[in-house]
CSV table of N, CA, C and O in Angstrom, one decimal:
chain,number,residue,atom,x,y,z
A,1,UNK,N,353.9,-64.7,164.8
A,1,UNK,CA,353.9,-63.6,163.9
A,1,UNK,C,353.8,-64.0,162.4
A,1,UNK,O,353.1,-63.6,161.6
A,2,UNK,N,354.9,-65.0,162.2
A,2,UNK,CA,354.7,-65.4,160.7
A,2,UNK,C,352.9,-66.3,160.2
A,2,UNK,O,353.2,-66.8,159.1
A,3,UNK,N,352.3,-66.5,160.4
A,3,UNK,CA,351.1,-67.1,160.5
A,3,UNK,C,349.9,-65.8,160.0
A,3,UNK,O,349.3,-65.7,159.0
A,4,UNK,N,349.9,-64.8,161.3
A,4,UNK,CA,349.4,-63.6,161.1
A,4,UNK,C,349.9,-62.9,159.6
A,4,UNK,O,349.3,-62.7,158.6
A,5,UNK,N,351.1,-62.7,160.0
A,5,UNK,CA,351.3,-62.1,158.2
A,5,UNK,C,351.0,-62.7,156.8
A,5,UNK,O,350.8,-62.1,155.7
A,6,UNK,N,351.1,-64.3,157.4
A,6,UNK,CA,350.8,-64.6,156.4
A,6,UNK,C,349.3,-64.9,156.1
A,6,UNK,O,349.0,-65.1,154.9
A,7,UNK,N,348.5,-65.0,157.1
A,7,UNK,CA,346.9,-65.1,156.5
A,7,UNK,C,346.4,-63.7,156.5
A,7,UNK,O,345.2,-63.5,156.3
A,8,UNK,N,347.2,-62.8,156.8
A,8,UNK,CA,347.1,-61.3,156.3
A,8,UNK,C,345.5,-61.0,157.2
A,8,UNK,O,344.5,-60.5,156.7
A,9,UNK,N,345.8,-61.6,158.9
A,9,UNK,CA,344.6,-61.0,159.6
A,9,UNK,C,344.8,-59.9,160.1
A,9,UNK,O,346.0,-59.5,160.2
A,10,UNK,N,343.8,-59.3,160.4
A,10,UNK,CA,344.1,-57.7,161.2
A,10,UNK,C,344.5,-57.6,162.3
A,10,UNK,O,345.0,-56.6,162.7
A,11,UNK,N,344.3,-58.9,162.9
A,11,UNK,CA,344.3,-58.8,164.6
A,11,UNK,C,344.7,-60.1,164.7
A,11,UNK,O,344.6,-60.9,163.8
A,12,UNK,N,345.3,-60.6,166.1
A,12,UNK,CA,345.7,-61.6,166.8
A,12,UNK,C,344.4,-61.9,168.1
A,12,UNK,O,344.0,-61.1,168.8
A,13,UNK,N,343.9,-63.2,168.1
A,13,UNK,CA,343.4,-63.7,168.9
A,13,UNK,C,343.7,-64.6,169.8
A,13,UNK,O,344.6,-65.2,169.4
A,14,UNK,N,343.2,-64.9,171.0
A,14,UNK,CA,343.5,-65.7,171.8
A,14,UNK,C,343.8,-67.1,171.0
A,14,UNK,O,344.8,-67.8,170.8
A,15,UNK,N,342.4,-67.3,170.5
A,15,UNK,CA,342.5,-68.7,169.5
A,15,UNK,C,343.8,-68.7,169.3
A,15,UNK,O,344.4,-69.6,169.9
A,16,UNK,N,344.6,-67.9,168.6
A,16,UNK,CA,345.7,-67.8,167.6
A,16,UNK,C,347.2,-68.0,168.7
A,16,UNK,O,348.3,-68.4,168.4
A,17,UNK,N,346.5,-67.4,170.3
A,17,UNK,CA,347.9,-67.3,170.6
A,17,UNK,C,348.2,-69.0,171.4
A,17,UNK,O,349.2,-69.4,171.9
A,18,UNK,N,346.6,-69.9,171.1
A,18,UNK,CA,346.3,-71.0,171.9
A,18,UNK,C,347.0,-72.3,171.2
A,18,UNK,O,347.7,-73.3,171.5
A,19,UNK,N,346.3,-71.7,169.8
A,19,UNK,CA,346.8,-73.0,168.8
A,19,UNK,C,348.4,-72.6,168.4
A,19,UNK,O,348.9,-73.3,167.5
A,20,UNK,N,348.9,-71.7,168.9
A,20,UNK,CA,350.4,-71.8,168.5
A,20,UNK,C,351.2,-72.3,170.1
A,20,UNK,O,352.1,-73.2,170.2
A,21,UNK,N,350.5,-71.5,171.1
A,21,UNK,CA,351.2,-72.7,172.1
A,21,UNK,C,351.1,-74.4,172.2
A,21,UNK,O,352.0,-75.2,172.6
A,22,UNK,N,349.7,-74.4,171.8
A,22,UNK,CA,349.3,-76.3,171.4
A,22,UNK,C,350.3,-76.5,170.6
A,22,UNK,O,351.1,-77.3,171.0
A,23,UNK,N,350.6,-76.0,169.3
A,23,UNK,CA,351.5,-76.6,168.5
A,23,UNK,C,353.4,-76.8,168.7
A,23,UNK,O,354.3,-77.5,168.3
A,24,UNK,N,353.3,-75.5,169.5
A,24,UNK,CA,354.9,-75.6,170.1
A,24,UNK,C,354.8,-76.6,170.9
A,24,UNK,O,355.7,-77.3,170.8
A,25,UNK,N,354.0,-77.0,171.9
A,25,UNK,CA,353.7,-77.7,172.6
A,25,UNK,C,354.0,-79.5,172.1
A,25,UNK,O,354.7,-80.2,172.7
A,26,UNK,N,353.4,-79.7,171.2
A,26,UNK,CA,353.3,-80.8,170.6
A,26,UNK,C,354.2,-81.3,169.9
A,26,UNK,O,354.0,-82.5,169.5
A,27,UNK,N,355.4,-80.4,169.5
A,27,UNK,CA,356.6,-80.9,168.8
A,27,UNK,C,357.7,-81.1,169.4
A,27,UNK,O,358.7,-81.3,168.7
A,28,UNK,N,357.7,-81.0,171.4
A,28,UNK,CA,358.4,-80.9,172.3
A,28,UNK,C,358.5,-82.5,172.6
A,28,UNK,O,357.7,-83.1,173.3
A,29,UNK,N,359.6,-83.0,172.1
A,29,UNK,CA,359.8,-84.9,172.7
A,29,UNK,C,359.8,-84.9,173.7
A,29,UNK,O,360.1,-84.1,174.5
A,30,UNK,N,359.3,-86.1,173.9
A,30,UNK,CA,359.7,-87.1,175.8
A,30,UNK,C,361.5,-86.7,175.5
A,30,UNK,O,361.9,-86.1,176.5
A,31,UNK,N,362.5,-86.8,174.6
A,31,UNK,CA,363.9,-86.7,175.1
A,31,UNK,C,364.3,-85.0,175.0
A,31,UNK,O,365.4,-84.6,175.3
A,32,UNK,N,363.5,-84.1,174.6
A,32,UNK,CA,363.5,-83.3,174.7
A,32,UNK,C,363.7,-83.0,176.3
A,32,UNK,O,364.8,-82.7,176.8
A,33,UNK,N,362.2,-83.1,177.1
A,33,UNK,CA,362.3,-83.3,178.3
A,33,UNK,C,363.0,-83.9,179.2
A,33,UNK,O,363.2,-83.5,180.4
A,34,UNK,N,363.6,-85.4,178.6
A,34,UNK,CA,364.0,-86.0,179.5
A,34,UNK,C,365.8,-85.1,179.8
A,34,UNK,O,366.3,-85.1,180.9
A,35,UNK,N,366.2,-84.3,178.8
A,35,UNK,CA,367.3,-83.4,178.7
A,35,UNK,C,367.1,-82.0,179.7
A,35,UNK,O,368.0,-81.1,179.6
A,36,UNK,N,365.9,-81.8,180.6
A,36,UNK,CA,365.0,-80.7,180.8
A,36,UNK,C,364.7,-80.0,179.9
A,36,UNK,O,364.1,-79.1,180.4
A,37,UNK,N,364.7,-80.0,179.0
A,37,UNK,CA,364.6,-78.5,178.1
A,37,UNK,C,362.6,-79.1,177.8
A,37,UNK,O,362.0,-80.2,177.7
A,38,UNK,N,362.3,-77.8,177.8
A,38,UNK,CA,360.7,-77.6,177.7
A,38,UNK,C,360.1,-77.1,176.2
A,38,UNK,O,358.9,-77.0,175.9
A,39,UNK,N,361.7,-76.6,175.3
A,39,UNK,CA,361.3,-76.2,174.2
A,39,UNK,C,362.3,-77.5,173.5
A,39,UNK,O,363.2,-78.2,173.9
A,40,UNK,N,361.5,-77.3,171.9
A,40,UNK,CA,362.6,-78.3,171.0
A,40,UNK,C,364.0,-78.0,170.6
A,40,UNK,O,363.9,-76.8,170.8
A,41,UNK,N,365.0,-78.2,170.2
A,41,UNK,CA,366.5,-78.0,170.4
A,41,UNK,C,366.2,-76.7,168.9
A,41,UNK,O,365.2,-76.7,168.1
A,42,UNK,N,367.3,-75.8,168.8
A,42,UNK,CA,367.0,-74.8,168.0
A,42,UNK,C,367.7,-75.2,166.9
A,42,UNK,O,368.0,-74.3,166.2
A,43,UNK,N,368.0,-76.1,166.6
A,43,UNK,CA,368.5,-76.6,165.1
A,43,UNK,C,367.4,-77.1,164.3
A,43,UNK,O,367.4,-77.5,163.2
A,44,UNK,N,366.1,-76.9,165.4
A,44,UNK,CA,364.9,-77.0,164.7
A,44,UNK,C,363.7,-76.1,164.4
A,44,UNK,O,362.6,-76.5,164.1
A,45,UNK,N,364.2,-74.6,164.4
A,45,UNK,CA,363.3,-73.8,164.7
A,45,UNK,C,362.6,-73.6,163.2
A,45,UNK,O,361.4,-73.3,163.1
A,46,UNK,N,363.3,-73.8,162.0
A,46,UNK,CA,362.6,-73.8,160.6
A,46,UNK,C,361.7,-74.2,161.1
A,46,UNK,O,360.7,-73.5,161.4
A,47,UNK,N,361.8,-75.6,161.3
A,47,UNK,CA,360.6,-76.3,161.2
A,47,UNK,C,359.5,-76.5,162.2
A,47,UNK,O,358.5,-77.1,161.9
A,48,UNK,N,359.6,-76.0,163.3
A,48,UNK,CA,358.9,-75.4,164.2
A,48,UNK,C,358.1,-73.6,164.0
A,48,UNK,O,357.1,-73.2,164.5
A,49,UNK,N,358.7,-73.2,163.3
A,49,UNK,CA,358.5,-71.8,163.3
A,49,UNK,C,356.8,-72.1,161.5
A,49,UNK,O,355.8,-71.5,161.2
A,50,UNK,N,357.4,-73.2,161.1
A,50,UNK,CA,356.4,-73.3,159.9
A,50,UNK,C,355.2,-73.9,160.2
A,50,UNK,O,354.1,-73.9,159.6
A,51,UNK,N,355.5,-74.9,161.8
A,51,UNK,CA,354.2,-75.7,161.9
A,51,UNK,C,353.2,-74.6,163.2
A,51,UNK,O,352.1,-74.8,163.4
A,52,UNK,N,354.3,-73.5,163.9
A,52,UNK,CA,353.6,-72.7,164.5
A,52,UNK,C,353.0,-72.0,163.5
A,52,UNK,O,351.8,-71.8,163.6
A,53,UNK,N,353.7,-71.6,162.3
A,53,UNK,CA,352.2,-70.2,161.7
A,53,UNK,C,351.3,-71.0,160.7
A,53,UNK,O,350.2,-70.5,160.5
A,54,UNK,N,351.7,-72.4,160.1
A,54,UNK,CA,350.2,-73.2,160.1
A,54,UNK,C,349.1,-73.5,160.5
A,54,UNK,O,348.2,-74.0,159.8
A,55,UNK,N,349.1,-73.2,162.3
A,55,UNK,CA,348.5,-73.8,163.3
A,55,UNK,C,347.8,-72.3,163.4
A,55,UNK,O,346.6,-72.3,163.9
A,56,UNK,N,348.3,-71.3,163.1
A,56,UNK,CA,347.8,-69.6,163.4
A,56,UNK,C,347.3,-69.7,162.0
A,56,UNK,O,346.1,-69.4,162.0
A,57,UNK,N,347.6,-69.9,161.3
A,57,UNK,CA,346.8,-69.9,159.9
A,57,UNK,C,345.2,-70.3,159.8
A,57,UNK,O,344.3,-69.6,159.4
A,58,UNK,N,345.3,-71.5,160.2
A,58,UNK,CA,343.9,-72.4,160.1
A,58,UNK,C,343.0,-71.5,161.1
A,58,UNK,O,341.8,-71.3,160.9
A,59,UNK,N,343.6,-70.9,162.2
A,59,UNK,CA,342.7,-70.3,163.5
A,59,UNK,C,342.2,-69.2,162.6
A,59,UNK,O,341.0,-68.8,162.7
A,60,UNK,N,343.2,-68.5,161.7
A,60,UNK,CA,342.6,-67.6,161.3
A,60,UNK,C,342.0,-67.3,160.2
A,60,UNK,O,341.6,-66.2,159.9
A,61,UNK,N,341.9,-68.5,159.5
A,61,UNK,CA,340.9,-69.0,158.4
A,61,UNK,C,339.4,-69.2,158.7
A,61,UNK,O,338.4,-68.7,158.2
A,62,UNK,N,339.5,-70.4,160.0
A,62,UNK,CA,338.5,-70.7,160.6
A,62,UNK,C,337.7,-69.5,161.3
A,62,UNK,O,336.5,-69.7,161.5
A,63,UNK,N,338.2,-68.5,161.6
A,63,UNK,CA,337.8,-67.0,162.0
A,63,UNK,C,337.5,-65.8,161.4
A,63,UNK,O,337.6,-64.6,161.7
A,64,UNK,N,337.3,-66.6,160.4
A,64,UNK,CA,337.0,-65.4,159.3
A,64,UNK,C,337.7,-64.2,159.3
A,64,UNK,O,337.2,-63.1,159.0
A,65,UNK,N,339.4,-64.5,159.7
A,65,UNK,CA,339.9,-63.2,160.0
A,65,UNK,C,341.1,-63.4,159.2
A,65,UNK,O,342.2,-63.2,159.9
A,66,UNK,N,341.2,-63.8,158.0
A,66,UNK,CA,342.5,-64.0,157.1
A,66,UNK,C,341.6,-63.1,155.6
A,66,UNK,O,340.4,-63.1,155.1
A,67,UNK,N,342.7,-62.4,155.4
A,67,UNK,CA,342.4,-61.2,154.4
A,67,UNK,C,342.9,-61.8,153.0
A,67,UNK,O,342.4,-61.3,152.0
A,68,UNK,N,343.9,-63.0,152.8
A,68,UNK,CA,344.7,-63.0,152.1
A,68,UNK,C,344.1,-64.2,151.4
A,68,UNK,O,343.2,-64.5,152.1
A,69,UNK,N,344.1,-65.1,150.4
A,69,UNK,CA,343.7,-66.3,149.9
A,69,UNK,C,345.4,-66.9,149.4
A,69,UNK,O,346.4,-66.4,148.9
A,70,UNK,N,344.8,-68.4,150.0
A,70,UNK,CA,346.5,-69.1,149.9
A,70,UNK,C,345.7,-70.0,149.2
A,70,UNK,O,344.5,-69.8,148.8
A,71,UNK,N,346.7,-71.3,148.9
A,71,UNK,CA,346.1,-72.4,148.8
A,71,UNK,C,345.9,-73.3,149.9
A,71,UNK,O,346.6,-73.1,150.8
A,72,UNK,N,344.9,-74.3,150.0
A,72,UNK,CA,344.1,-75.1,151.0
A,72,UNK,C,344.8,-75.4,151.7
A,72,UNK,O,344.5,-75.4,152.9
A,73,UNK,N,346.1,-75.9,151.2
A,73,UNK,CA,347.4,-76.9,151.9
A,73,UNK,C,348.3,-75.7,152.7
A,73,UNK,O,349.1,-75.3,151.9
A,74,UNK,N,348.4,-75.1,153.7
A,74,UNK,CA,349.3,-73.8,154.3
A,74,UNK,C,350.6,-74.1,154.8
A,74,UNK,O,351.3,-73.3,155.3
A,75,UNK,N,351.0,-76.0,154.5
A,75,UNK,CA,352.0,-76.1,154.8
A,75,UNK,C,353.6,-75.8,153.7
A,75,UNK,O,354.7,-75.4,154.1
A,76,UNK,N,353.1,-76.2,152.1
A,76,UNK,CA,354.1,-75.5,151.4
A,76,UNK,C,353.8,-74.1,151.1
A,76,UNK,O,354.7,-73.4,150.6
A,77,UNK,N,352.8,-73.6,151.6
A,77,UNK,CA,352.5,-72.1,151.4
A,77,UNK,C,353.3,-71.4,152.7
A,77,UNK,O,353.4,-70.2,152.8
A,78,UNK,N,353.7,-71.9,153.4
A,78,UNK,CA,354.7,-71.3,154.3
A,78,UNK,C,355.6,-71.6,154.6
A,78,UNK,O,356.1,-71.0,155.5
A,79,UNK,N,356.1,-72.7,154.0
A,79,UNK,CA,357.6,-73.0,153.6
A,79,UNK,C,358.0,-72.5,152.8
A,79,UNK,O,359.3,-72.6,152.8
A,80,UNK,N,357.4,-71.7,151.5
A,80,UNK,CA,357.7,-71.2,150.1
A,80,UNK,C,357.5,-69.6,150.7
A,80,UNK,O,357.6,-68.7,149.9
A,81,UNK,N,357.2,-69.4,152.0
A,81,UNK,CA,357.4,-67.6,152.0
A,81,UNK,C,358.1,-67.4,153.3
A,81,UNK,O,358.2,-66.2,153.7
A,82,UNK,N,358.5,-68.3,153.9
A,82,UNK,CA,359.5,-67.9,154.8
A,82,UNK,C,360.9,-67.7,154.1
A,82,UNK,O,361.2,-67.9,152.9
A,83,UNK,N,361.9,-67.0,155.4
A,83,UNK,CA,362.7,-66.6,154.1
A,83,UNK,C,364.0,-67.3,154.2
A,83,UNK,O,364.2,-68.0,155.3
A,84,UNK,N,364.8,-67.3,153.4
A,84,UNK,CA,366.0,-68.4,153.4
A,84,UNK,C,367.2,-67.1,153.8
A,84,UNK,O,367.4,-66.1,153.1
A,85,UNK,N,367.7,-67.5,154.9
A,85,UNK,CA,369.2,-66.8,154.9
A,85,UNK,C,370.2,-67.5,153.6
A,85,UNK,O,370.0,-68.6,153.3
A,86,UNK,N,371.1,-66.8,153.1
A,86,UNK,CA,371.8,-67.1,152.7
A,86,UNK,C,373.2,-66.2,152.7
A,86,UNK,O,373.0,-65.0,152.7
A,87,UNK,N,374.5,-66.8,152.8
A,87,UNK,CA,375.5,-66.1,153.3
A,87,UNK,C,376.1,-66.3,152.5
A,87,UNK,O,376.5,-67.5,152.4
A,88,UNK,N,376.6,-65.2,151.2
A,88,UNK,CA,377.8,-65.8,150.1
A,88,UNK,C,379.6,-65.8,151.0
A,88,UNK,O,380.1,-65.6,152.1
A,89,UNK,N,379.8,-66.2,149.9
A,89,UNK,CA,381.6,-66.2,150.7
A,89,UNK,C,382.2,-64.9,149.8
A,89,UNK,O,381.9,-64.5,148.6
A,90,UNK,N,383.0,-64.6,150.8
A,90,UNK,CA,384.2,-63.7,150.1
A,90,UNK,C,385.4,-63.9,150.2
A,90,UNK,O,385.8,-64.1,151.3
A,91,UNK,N,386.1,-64.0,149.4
A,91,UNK,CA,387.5,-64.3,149.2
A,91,UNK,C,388.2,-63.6,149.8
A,91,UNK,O,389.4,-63.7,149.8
């Protein structure tokens, strides 16, 4: 989803839903696996969640289906618009 929003396409394509499974795919270690787990551990999802809508980005650049103009590089371009929780304290 973040990928789509951010190359501001109209529509979601296969391409889009291929190269985000390839890319979840590809950040999954052998000790990931060797733990069974099939996905990467969730202390990692920032950074999984930025290289999945990079990967949806390029698909939808390359598809003439990005409405929005970023810069070339889409990896600080979506680390700079994802959003940061932040939790103040209260006394």
């Amino acid at each position: 989803g973040l990928g789509v929003v951010l190359s501001g396409a109209n529509r979601v394509t296969d391409a889009m839903f291929a190269a985000a499974a390839r890319r979840l795919a590809s950040v999954v270690s052998d000790a990931d696996l060797a733990r069974g787990s099939i996905l990467p551990p969730l202390g990692a999802i920032r950074e999984v969640s930025a290289a999945i809508a990079q990967a949806v980005i390029e698909v939808a650049r390359r598809e003439g289906l990005s409405t929005l103009t970023f810069p070339s590089e889409p990896g600080a371009y979506v680390r700079a618009a994802m959003y940061q929780p932040e939790y103040p304290l209260y006394a």
